[in-house]
Short mmCIF file of C-alpha atoms (C1' of nucleotides) in Angstrom, two decimals:
data_model
loop_
_atom_site.label_atom_id
_atom_site.label_comp_id
_atom_site.label_asym_id
_atom_site.label_seq_id
_atom_site.Cartn_x
_atom_site.Cartn_y
_atom_site.Cartn_z
CA MET A 17 23.29 -36.47 67.02
CA LYS A 18 22.16 -39.21 64.35
CA LYS A 19 19.31 -40.36 66.18
CA PHE A 20 18.65 -36.96 66.95
CA LEU A 21 18.74 -35.42 63.10
CA MET A 22 16.63 -38.36 62.26
CA GLN A 23 13.96 -37.38 64.44
CA HIS A 24 14.02 -33.91 62.47
CA GLY A 25 13.45 -35.51 59.14
CA TYR A 26 16.98 -35.81 57.35
CA ARG A 27 18.36 -39.37 56.61
CA MET A 28 21.39 -40.20 58.42
CA THR A 29 24.28 -42.84 57.50
CA THR A 30 27.27 -43.04 60.21
CA VAL A 31 31.01 -44.16 59.53
CA SER A 32 33.86 -44.72 62.21
CA ASP A 33 36.81 -43.38 59.12
CA GLY A 34 37.79 -42.36 56.13
CA THR A 35 37.64 -45.65 54.15
CA GLU A 36 34.55 -46.08 55.56
CA MET A 37 33.44 -42.89 54.52
CA ARG A 38 34.14 -43.17 50.53
CA LYS A 39 32.28 -46.28 50.39
CA ALA A 40 29.48 -43.93 51.31
CA LEU A 41 29.72 -41.50 49.90
CA ARG A 42 30.06 -44.37 47.16
CA ASP A 43 26.71 -46.46 47.77
CA TRP A 44 24.36 -43.36 48.98
CA LYS A 45 23.11 -39.76 47.70
CA ILE A 46 24.80 -38.14 50.34
CA ASP A 47 23.90 -34.22 50.69
CA LEU A 48 26.01 -33.03 53.26
CA LEU A 49 28.81 -34.10 55.33
CA ILE A 50 28.97 -34.07 58.68
CA LEU A 51 32.54 -34.56 59.75
CA ASP A 52 35.54 -35.09 63.06
CA ILE A 53 38.48 -33.92 63.16
CA MET A 54 40.19 -36.41 65.30
CA LEU A 55 39.68 -39.32 63.21
CA PRO A 56 41.68 -42.73 63.70
CA GLY A 57 44.11 -42.81 59.84
CA GLU A 58 43.58 -39.55 58.01
CA ASP A 59 42.38 -36.79 59.88
CA GLY A 60 39.04 -34.39 59.35
CA PHE A 61 41.68 -32.26 57.64
CA ALA A 62 42.31 -34.46 55.12
CA LEU A 63 39.13 -35.87 54.61
CA CYS A 64 37.79 -32.02 54.06
CA ARG A 65 39.93 -31.93 51.18
CA ASP A 66 40.37 -34.75 49.99
CA VAL A 67 36.71 -34.75 49.01
CA ARG A 68 36.70 -30.74 47.88
CA ARG A 69 38.77 -32.51 45.28
CA THR A 70 35.90 -34.42 43.40
CA SER A 71 33.05 -32.89 45.06
CA LYS A 72 30.97 -29.80 46.26
CA ILE A 73 29.29 -31.63 49.14
CA PRO A 74 28.87 -28.97 51.79
CA ILE A 75 31.52 -29.84 54.67
CA ILE A 76 30.36 -29.28 58.59
CA MET A 77 33.05 -30.20 60.43
CA LEU A 78 33.32 -30.98 64.14
CA THR A 79 35.97 -29.57 66.63
CA ALA A 80 36.16 -30.11 70.61
CA VAL A 81 40.17 -27.95 69.47
CA GLY A 82 38.98 -24.56 70.25
CA GLU A 83 41.72 -23.00 68.55
CA ASP A 84 40.73 -20.40 65.81
CA THR A 85 43.51 -22.32 63.92
CA ASP A 86 41.80 -24.69 63.84
CA ARG A 87 38.72 -23.61 62.37
CA ILE A 88 40.56 -21.56 59.25
CA LEU A 89 41.96 -24.36 58.32
CA GLY A 90 38.84 -25.83 57.95
CA LEU A 91 36.89 -23.56 55.83
CA GLU A 92 39.75 -22.39 53.96
CA LEU A 93 40.03 -25.60 52.80
CA GLY A 94 36.69 -26.38 51.74
CA ALA A 95 34.19 -26.85 54.74
CA ASP A 96 31.04 -24.88 54.82
CA ASP A 97 30.86 -24.34 58.30
CA TYR A 98 31.91 -25.97 61.36
CA LEU A 99 31.46 -26.38 65.19
CA THR A 100 33.44 -26.31 68.21
CA LYS A 101 33.12 -29.18 70.63
CA PRO A 102 30.15 -29.58 72.58
CA PHE A 103 27.63 -28.08 71.38
CA ASN A 104 24.11 -27.52 71.21
CA PRO A 105 22.30 -29.98 68.66
CA ARG A 106 19.94 -27.47 67.71
CA GLU A 107 22.42 -25.29 66.45
CA LEU A 108 23.81 -28.62 64.29
CA LEU A 109 20.36 -27.99 63.41
CA ALA A 110 20.11 -24.55 62.54
CA ARG A 111 23.40 -24.88 60.63
CA ILE A 112 22.28 -27.46 58.29
CA ARG A 113 18.86 -25.85 57.01
CA ALA A 114 21.46 -22.65 57.15
CA ILE A 115 23.87 -24.24 54.89
CA PHE A 116 20.26 -26.34 52.61
CA ARG A 117 18.66 -23.13 52.42
CA ARG A 118 21.86 -21.62 50.97
CA ALA A 119 22.34 -24.49 48.54
CA GLU A 120 18.74 -23.73 47.35
CA THR A 121 19.28 -19.98 46.30
CA GLY A 122 22.02 -21.22 43.81
CA THR A 123 21.00 -23.63 42.20
CA SER A 124 18.01 -23.74 40.05
CA GLU A 125 17.66 -27.91 40.44
CA ILE A 126 13.98 -28.42 40.15
CA VAL A 127 15.06 -29.01 36.23
CA GLU A 128 17.18 -32.22 37.61
CA ASN A 129 14.81 -35.25 37.55
CA SER A 130 16.54 -39.25 37.38
CA SER A 131 14.00 -41.02 38.23
CA GLU A 132 16.05 -43.77 38.79
CA LYS A 133 14.28 -47.16 38.25
CA VAL A 134 15.27 -50.84 38.78
CA ARG A 135 14.30 -53.38 36.89
CA PHE A 136 13.70 -57.56 39.29
CA GLY A 137 12.00 -60.01 38.20
CA ASN A 138 8.68 -59.07 36.86
CA TRP A 139 8.61 -55.82 38.93
CA VAL A 140 9.81 -52.15 37.93
CA LEU A 141 10.88 -50.31 40.97
CA ASN A 142 10.41 -46.63 40.97
CA LEU A 143 12.72 -45.23 43.44
CA GLY A 144 11.68 -41.59 43.11
CA SER A 145 8.37 -42.07 42.78
CA ARG A 146 8.30 -45.18 45.35
CA GLU A 147 6.28 -46.97 42.92
CA LEU A 148 6.67 -51.20 42.48
CA ARG A 149 4.84 -51.86 38.97
CA ASP A 150 4.29 -55.37 37.41
CA ASP A 151 4.46 -56.07 33.62
CA ASP A 152 1.55 -55.45 32.51
CA ASP A 153 2.24 -51.58 34.70
CA VAL A 154 0.05 -52.32 37.87
CA VAL A 155 0.93 -50.71 40.85
CA VAL A 156 1.45 -52.63 43.43
CA HIS A 157 0.62 -50.34 47.14
CA LEU A 158 4.15 -51.14 49.38
CA SER A 159 3.59 -48.91 52.26
CA THR A 160 6.44 -46.59 53.66
CA GLY A 161 7.98 -50.13 56.29
CA GLU A 162 7.97 -52.17 52.88
CA PHE A 163 8.75 -49.60 50.41
CA SER A 164 11.86 -48.63 52.56
CA LEU A 165 12.66 -52.72 53.14
CA LEU A 166 12.39 -53.52 49.36
CA ARG A 167 14.91 -50.34 48.24
CA ALA A 168 17.48 -51.68 51.67
CA LEU A 169 17.36 -55.43 49.89
CA VAL A 170 17.40 -54.22 45.84
CA LYS A 171 20.27 -51.41 46.75
CA HIS A 172 22.83 -54.33 48.42
CA ASN A 173 21.15 -56.69 46.05
CA LYS A 174 22.80 -60.80 45.62
CA ARG A 175 24.52 -59.59 49.13
CA PRO A 176 23.34 -61.29 52.75
CA LEU A 177 21.57 -58.65 54.65
CA SER A 178 21.77 -59.08 59.06
CA ARG A 179 18.96 -58.04 60.56
CA ASP A 180 20.59 -55.55 62.47
CA GLN A 181 22.38 -54.01 59.28
CA LEU A 182 18.61 -53.77 57.74
CA VAL A 183 17.06 -52.44 60.93
CA ASP A 184 19.61 -49.88 60.67
CA ILE A 185 19.23 -48.95 56.78
CA VAL A 186 15.32 -49.23 57.57
CA ARG A 187 14.72 -47.57 60.60
CA GLY A 188 17.78 -45.99 61.03
CA GLN A 189 18.95 -47.33 64.71
CA SER A 190 20.81 -50.22 65.49
CA SER A 191 17.59 -53.28 66.19
CA ILE A 192 16.91 -53.66 69.96
CA PRO A 193 17.95 -58.23 71.05
CA PHE A 194 15.01 -60.30 69.80
CA ASP A 195 13.81 -57.41 67.04
CA ARG A 196 11.15 -59.32 64.89
CA SER A 197 9.68 -56.83 63.00
CA ILE A 198 12.14 -57.09 60.11
CA ASP A 199 11.19 -60.65 59.75
CA ILE A 200 6.95 -59.06 60.08
CA GLN A 201 7.96 -56.92 57.34
CA ILE A 202 9.95 -59.05 55.11
CA SER A 203 6.73 -61.64 55.13
CA ARG A 204 4.52 -58.33 54.50
CA LEU A 205 6.32 -57.55 51.19
CA ARG A 206 6.78 -61.60 50.17
CA ARG A 207 3.50 -61.46 49.94
CA LYS A 208 2.75 -59.28 47.81
CA ILE A 209 6.16 -59.49 45.61
CA GLU A 210 6.57 -62.97 45.65
CA LYS A 211 5.08 -65.27 42.90
CA ASP A 212 4.07 -67.87 45.92
CA ALA A 213 5.38 -66.64 48.95
CA LYS A 214 6.24 -70.35 50.33
CA ASN A 215 8.66 -70.85 47.50
CA PRO A 216 10.35 -66.91 47.60
CA LYS A 217 12.44 -66.05 44.76
CA LEU A 218 13.62 -62.80 45.20
CA ILE A 219 13.66 -62.28 48.68
CA LYS A 220 15.78 -65.71 49.91
CA THR A 221 16.09 -66.26 54.17
CA VAL A 222 20.32 -67.16 55.02
CA ARG A 223 19.85 -68.87 58.26
CA GLY A 224 21.85 -67.60 60.51
CA ILE A 225 22.35 -64.56 58.80
CA GLY A 226 19.30 -62.71 57.46
CA TYR A 227 18.12 -62.18 54.21
CA GLN A 228 18.97 -62.14 50.65
CA PHE A 229 17.89 -59.94 47.86
CA CYS A 230 18.79 -62.75 45.03
CA ALA A 231 17.12 -61.88 41.42
CA ASP A 232 19.33 -59.58 39.20
CA VAL A 233 18.80 -56.15 38.88
CA ALA A 234 18.58 -53.81 36.35
CA THR A 235 19.13 -49.65 36.20
CA VAL A 236 16.49 -48.73 33.71
CA MET B 20 37.43 -4.65 60.34
CA LYS B 21 36.65 -2.50 58.02
CA LYS B 22 40.06 -1.34 57.13
CA PHE B 23 41.30 -4.64 57.90
CA LEU B 24 39.11 -6.44 55.23
CA MET B 25 39.40 -3.59 52.05
CA GLN B 26 43.30 -4.03 53.40
CA HIS B 27 42.06 -8.22 51.65
CA GLY B 28 40.88 -6.62 48.70
CA TYR B 29 36.63 -5.64 50.12
CA ARG B 30 35.21 -2.68 49.36
CA MET B 31 32.89 -1.78 52.71
CA THR B 32 30.45 0.64 53.42
CA THR B 33 29.54 1.32 56.72
CA VAL B 34 26.33 2.29 57.69
CA SER B 35 25.53 2.63 61.89
CA ASP B 36 22.11 2.08 61.72
CA GLY B 37 18.52 -0.01 60.02
CA THR B 38 17.92 3.20 58.26
CA GLU B 39 21.72 3.88 57.44
CA MET B 40 21.96 -0.07 55.87
CA ARG B 41 18.49 0.12 53.87
CA LYS B 42 19.49 3.46 52.30
CA ALA B 43 23.29 1.97 51.58
CA LEU B 44 21.22 -1.47 50.05
CA ARG B 45 19.36 1.02 47.34
CA ASP B 46 22.23 3.08 46.64
CA TRP B 47 25.03 0.49 45.93
CA LYS B 48 25.66 -2.93 44.76
CA ILE B 49 26.24 -4.89 47.78
CA ASP B 50 26.96 -8.87 47.76
CA LEU B 51 27.24 -8.98 51.58
CA LEU B 52 26.43 -8.09 54.62
CA ILE B 53 27.76 -7.90 58.11
CA LEU B 54 25.55 -7.46 61.26
CA ASP B 55 26.44 -6.60 64.40
CA ILE B 56 22.83 -7.64 67.40
CA MET B 57 23.05 -4.76 69.20
CA LEU B 58 22.61 -1.35 67.26
CA PRO B 59 20.10 1.71 68.08
CA GLY B 60 16.50 1.93 66.69
CA GLU B 61 15.93 -1.95 65.42
CA ASP B 62 18.22 -4.42 66.56
CA GLY B 63 19.84 -6.88 63.89
CA PHE B 64 17.78 -9.71 63.98
CA ALA B 65 14.74 -7.15 63.13
CA LEU B 66 16.70 -6.34 60.25
CA CYS B 67 17.72 -9.55 59.62
CA ARG B 68 14.39 -10.75 58.85
CA ASP B 69 13.65 -7.83 57.46
CA VAL B 70 16.13 -8.35 55.17
CA ARG B 71 15.54 -11.52 53.97
CA ARG B 72 11.90 -10.46 53.23
CA THR B 73 13.37 -8.65 49.76
CA SER B 74 16.66 -10.80 49.49
CA LYS B 75 19.55 -13.28 49.68
CA ILE B 76 22.04 -11.70 50.25
CA PRO B 77 24.52 -13.63 51.92
CA ILE B 78 24.63 -12.05 56.35
CA ILE B 79 27.08 -12.45 58.75
CA MET B 80 25.82 -11.55 61.99
CA LEU B 81 28.15 -11.05 65.11
CA THR B 82 27.04 -11.24 69.02
CA ALA B 83 28.45 -10.71 72.12
CA VAL B 84 26.02 -12.03 73.77
CA GLY B 85 27.45 -15.92 73.49
CA GLU B 86 24.42 -17.63 74.24
CA ASP B 87 23.39 -20.86 71.73
CA THR B 88 19.58 -19.37 71.53
CA ASP B 89 20.50 -16.26 69.96
CA ARG B 90 23.18 -18.23 67.45
CA ILE B 91 20.29 -20.36 66.16
CA LEU B 92 17.85 -16.89 66.06
CA GLY B 93 20.09 -15.80 63.96
CA LEU B 94 20.23 -18.78 61.94
CA GLU B 95 16.94 -19.38 61.54
CA LEU B 96 15.90 -15.79 60.84
CA GLY B 97 17.49 -16.36 57.47
CA ALA B 98 21.25 -15.74 57.83
CA ASP B 99 24.18 -17.37 56.98
CA ASP B 100 26.49 -17.52 59.38
CA TYR B 101 27.10 -16.01 62.89
CA LEU B 102 30.65 -14.30 64.72
CA THR B 103 31.44 -14.16 68.75
CA LYS B 104 32.55 -11.25 70.02
CA PRO B 105 35.37 -10.94 70.19
CA PHE B 106 36.37 -12.80 66.82
CA ASN B 107 39.73 -13.41 65.38
CA PRO B 108 39.61 -10.46 62.11
CA ARG B 109 41.48 -13.80 59.82
CA GLU B 110 38.30 -15.99 61.43
CA LEU B 111 36.01 -13.86 60.02
CA LEU B 112 37.92 -13.43 56.25
CA ALA B 113 37.48 -17.19 56.18
CA ARG B 114 34.31 -16.54 56.77
CA ILE B 115 33.47 -14.06 54.03
CA ARG B 116 35.17 -16.21 51.65
CA ALA B 117 33.01 -19.36 52.68
CA ILE B 118 30.28 -17.57 51.61
CA PHE B 119 31.28 -16.35 48.90
CA ARG B 120 32.91 -19.26 47.72
CA ARG B 121 29.48 -21.53 48.09
CA ALA B 122 27.93 -18.86 45.91
CA GLU B 123 29.61 -18.47 43.81
CA THR B 124 27.24 -18.61 40.92
CA GLY B 125 26.86 -15.01 41.90
CA THR B 126 25.51 -12.27 44.55
CA SER B 127 22.66 -11.22 45.78
CA GLU B 128 19.11 -11.55 43.64
CA ILE B 129 15.96 -9.97 44.37
CA VAL B 130 13.51 -13.12 45.70
CA GLU B 131 10.95 -12.54 43.59
CA ASN B 132 10.99 -11.85 40.06
CA SER B 133 11.05 -15.15 38.49
CA SER B 134 7.91 -15.83 36.69
CA GLU B 135 9.28 -19.03 36.81
CA LYS B 136 6.58 -22.26 35.52
CA VAL B 137 6.42 -25.90 36.41
CA ARG B 138 4.99 -29.03 35.19
CA PHE B 139 4.04 -31.54 36.72
CA GLY B 140 1.21 -34.70 36.55
CA ASN B 141 -1.35 -32.72 34.67
CA TRP B 142 -0.45 -29.41 36.07
CA VAL B 143 1.31 -26.22 35.81
CA LEU B 144 2.37 -24.10 38.52
CA ASN B 145 3.21 -20.79 37.69
CA LEU B 146 5.12 -19.72 40.46
CA GLY B 147 5.20 -16.01 40.24
CA SER B 148 1.71 -15.09 39.66
CA ARG B 149 0.79 -17.86 41.77
CA GLU B 150 -1.91 -19.82 39.82
CA LEU B 151 -2.18 -23.64 39.41
CA ARG B 152 -3.68 -24.81 35.38
CA ASP B 153 -4.77 -28.04 35.02
CA ASP B 154 -4.19 -29.41 30.92
CA ASP B 155 -7.26 -27.61 29.92
CA ASP B 156 -6.01 -24.26 31.30
CA VAL B 157 -8.75 -24.24 34.42
CA VAL B 158 -7.56 -21.88 37.07
CA VAL B 159 -7.99 -24.48 40.50
CA HIS B 160 -7.17 -21.87 43.53
CA LEU B 161 -4.99 -22.40 45.76
CA SER B 162 -4.86 -20.44 49.21
CA THR B 163 -1.80 -18.78 50.68
CA GLY B 164 -0.91 -22.00 52.66
CA GLU B 165 -1.58 -24.04 50.05
CA PHE B 166 0.20 -22.64 47.46
CA SER B 167 3.31 -22.16 49.84
CA LEU B 168 3.33 -25.74 50.73
CA LEU B 169 3.04 -26.42 47.32
CA ARG B 170 6.02 -24.89 46.72
CA ALA B 171 8.13 -26.21 49.20
CA LEU B 172 7.60 -29.11 47.84
CA VAL B 173 8.27 -29.16 44.60
CA LYS B 174 11.23 -27.28 45.08
CA HIS B 175 12.39 -30.09 46.59
CA ASN B 176 11.61 -32.77 44.56
CA LYS B 177 11.93 -36.39 45.17
CA ARG B 178 13.06 -35.80 48.49
CA PRO B 179 11.21 -36.71 51.80
CA LEU B 180 10.50 -33.37 54.11
CA SER B 181 9.96 -33.77 57.66
CA ARG B 182 7.36 -31.49 58.56
CA ASP B 183 9.60 -29.32 60.91
CA GLN B 184 10.77 -28.79 57.93
CA LEU B 185 7.61 -27.70 55.98
CA VAL B 186 6.36 -26.10 58.25
CA ASP B 187 9.83 -23.95 58.76
CA ILE B 188 9.99 -23.55 54.47
CA VAL B 189 6.37 -22.27 55.38
CA ARG B 190 5.55 -19.89 57.98
CA GLY B 191 9.26 -19.01 58.86
CA GLN B 192 8.39 -21.10 62.71
CA SER B 193 9.33 -24.51 63.76
CA SER B 194 6.52 -26.05 64.88
CA ILE B 195 5.71 -26.77 68.14
CA PRO B 196 5.19 -30.41 68.99
CA PHE B 197 2.45 -32.47 68.08
CA ASP B 198 1.65 -29.54 65.38
CA ARG B 199 -0.91 -31.76 63.10
CA SER B 200 -1.38 -28.04 60.84
CA ILE B 201 0.64 -30.22 58.33
CA ASP B 202 -1.35 -32.77 57.76
CA ILE B 203 -4.04 -30.66 57.26
CA GLN B 204 -2.65 -28.52 54.58
CA ILE B 205 -1.47 -31.27 53.20
CA SER B 206 -5.42 -32.82 52.83
CA ARG B 207 -6.50 -30.16 51.54
CA LEU B 208 -4.03 -29.48 48.95
CA ARG B 209 -4.23 -34.07 47.93
CA ARG B 210 -7.90 -32.47 47.46
CA LYS B 211 -7.06 -30.55 45.05
CA ILE B 212 -3.95 -32.14 43.43
CA GLU B 213 -4.86 -35.32 43.53
CA LYS B 214 -6.69 -37.91 40.75
CA ASP B 215 -7.93 -40.03 44.06
CA ALA B 216 -6.88 -38.31 47.28
CA LYS B 217 -6.96 -42.12 48.81
CA ASN B 218 -3.83 -42.81 46.76
CA PRO B 219 -1.89 -40.32 46.55
CA LYS B 220 0.28 -40.01 43.96
CA LEU B 221 2.18 -36.85 43.81
CA ILE B 222 2.41 -35.89 47.69
CA LYS B 223 3.40 -39.29 49.27
CA THR B 224 3.91 -40.65 52.83
CA VAL B 225 6.74 -41.47 54.77
CA ARG B 226 5.79 -42.74 57.69
CA GLY B 227 8.03 -41.40 60.61
CA ILE B 228 9.30 -38.38 58.64
CA GLY B 229 7.21 -36.85 57.00
CA TYR B 230 5.56 -35.92 53.46
CA GLN B 231 7.72 -36.27 49.45
CA PHE B 232 7.05 -34.85 46.10
CA CYS B 233 6.90 -37.65 43.88
CA ALA B 234 6.00 -36.84 40.18
CA ASP B 235 8.36 -35.27 37.95
CA VAL B 236 9.39 -32.16 37.56
CA ALA B 237 10.11 -29.54 34.37
CA THR B 238 10.78 -26.47 34.73
CA VAL B 239 8.64 -24.23 31.47
"C1'" DG C 19 -19.45 -2.91 60.86
"C1'" DG C 20 -20.60 -7.74 58.49
"C1'" DT C 21 -19.12 -11.13 55.28
"C1'" DT C 22 -15.72 -14.51 53.52
"C1'" DT C 23 -11.90 -16.96 53.55
"C1'" DT C 24 -8.04 -18.87 55.28
"C1'" DT C 25 -5.94 -21.67 58.69
"C1'" DG C 26 -5.64 -24.48 62.77
"C1'" DT C 27 -7.27 -27.77 67.38
"C1'" DA C 28 -10.13 -31.22 68.55
"C1'" DA C 29 -11.82 -35.47 67.48
"C1'" DC C 30 -12.70 -39.67 65.27
"C1'" DA C 31 -10.65 -42.74 61.57
"C1'" DA C 32 -8.09 -45.45 59.79
"C1'" DT C 33 -4.11 -47.30 58.08
"C1'" DT C 34 1.00 -48.37 59.26
"C1'" DT C 35 3.64 -51.05 62.62
"C1'" DG C 36 6.04 -54.37 65.48
"C1'" DA C 37 5.30 -57.70 69.99
"C1'" DA C 38 3.58 -61.52 71.82
"C1'" DG C 39 3.12 -65.61 71.12
"C1'" DC C 40 1.92 -70.26 68.67
"C1'" DA C 41 3.92 -72.93 64.52
"C1'" DT C 42 6.45 -74.54 60.60
"C1'" DT C 43 10.78 -75.21 59.18
"C1'" DC C 44 15.65 -76.51 60.18
"C1'" DT C 45 20.15 -78.33 62.27
"C1'" DG C 46 22.82 -81.36 65.25
"C1'" DC C 47 22.43 -85.39 67.04
"C1'" DG C 48 21.78 -89.70 68.95
"C1'" DC D 29 14.98 -92.11 61.77
"C1'" DG D 30 13.71 -89.15 65.16
"C1'" DC D 31 13.46 -85.88 68.33
"C1'" DA D 32 15.47 -81.67 71.05
"C1'" DG D 33 16.30 -76.65 70.11
"C1'" DA D 34 16.64 -73.33 67.40
"C1'" DA D 35 15.70 -69.99 64.05
"C1'" DT D 36 11.91 -68.65 61.32
"C1'" DG D 37 7.43 -67.22 59.53
"C1'" DC D 38 2.83 -65.77 60.52
"C1'" DT D 39 -1.01 -64.56 62.96
"C1'" DT D 40 -3.30 -61.86 65.90
"C1'" DC D 41 -3.70 -57.55 68.36
"C1'" DA D 42 -2.75 -52.87 70.80
"C1'" DA D 43 0.06 -48.51 69.92
"C1'" DA D 44 1.55 -45.35 67.37
"C1'" DT D 45 1.03 -42.77 63.24
"C1'" DT D 46 -1.40 -40.09 59.50
"C1'" DG D 47 -6.11 -39.18 56.99
"C1'" DT D 48 -10.37 -36.27 57.60
"C1'" DT D 49 -14.27 -34.21 59.12
"C1'" DA D 50 -16.72 -30.50 62.07
"C1'" DC D 51 -16.36 -26.53 63.53
"C1'" DA D 52 -14.35 -22.41 65.56
"C1'" DA D 53 -10.45 -18.89 65.72
"C1'" DA D 54 -8.62 -15.57 62.85
"C1'" DA D 55 -7.51 -13.12 58.79
"C1'" DA D 56 -9.19 -10.79 54.58
"C1'" DC D 57 -11.97 -8.39 52.26
"C1'" DC D 58 -15.70 -5.27 51.48
#
DNA sequence: GGTTTTTGTAACAATTTGAAGCATTCTGCG
DNA sequence: CGCAGAATGCTTCAAATTGTTACAAAAACC
């Protein structure tokens, strides 16, 4: 499902329980939640109600139980829609689109422009416009993959990330064994942002683990 | 059904075909439409699409055909929700409430009356008159498709949109595989609005995903 | 009916990306 | 220290993706 939706243009993060969900909601800008009812720990209803207490984020609930009461309970707890398993992926897609189309109409969201920027070393990375500038305002072109990788590293600043994690963030897939593509992207990125690519100060290798972004990062 | 919903506090008007529906929409302030698919004359899909052309009024579709394709078609034509007959009245009630909760801000508004203008880069785009002007008030002509595409991108500012989504917004269809028409339109649009079409600042490519409008957008 | 504009298809160019493979660095060990 | 083995760095190259041009079909306009 994650892969299917990513193929249709959505960025996805998958989590396995309520704790992870809350973390994801904190760490990422989440636009919509797809929530199963049967979960380890708190069930989907509890999570739905809990999320609704603080947020209006759209929620689609999945249920294997085709019972009316479940459906109604979900909707009354504030879910925006629900689907009964098994369902056609394209129907989920259609419902997601319907929700976003609906969301569009209500809010005049064009105004909000939190063009977030982060600063590190001699660089300023504009997360909105995907532009990397040095102190003299010279733009360094980053390819999609390079930007995506850099954003992931910066976001998880001072924390080593495994190749697996990076592939997952950047491409949304779990990596295959002996996947070296991240190494190559790191290499290309270093060539662009490190003063001395041989002595990286920003992106350091953590042998046996992966890579780690080492500079101080300040949001501007 | 009418009686049931009226008992729960809603005012209801029932009509028996498309002609009566249009009359009712003219004569009353309708907040929500419940639409069967099997109808004499034009079917529910046709009516749904027709209503959507001029109004954002929420639509719930009823279908006896439990087929996925029907559900999907309904949602893609702009319906907000659907129910398969036979259904539990309380579920219909729950879905109606869900829709109103979502809408919250208000009820059906006519789509095409906002002569709003938006500003980005050196441009001012008048969404009402469909005119694009630069800072010197020089009008740059946009074709229908170009305007539509630009509006979609601006509306979803700072968010990558897949080709699928763009085709869906611009042409209202889901795209066929290997559809490159969006790429061409993007190319034409860039030629018109980017200073350097080779180094786009406004419309950026997100490889593997689609395109993203990157400039800050302000409503004027 | 004829003309102009718009739009999509086909074809080719440019860019981005990852696999293969070798070079280099690191680690543990004798 | 030197060495083998493993992990990482990086070059080369082909595949995939995207950009763009030319042209024809379709639509709009007279």
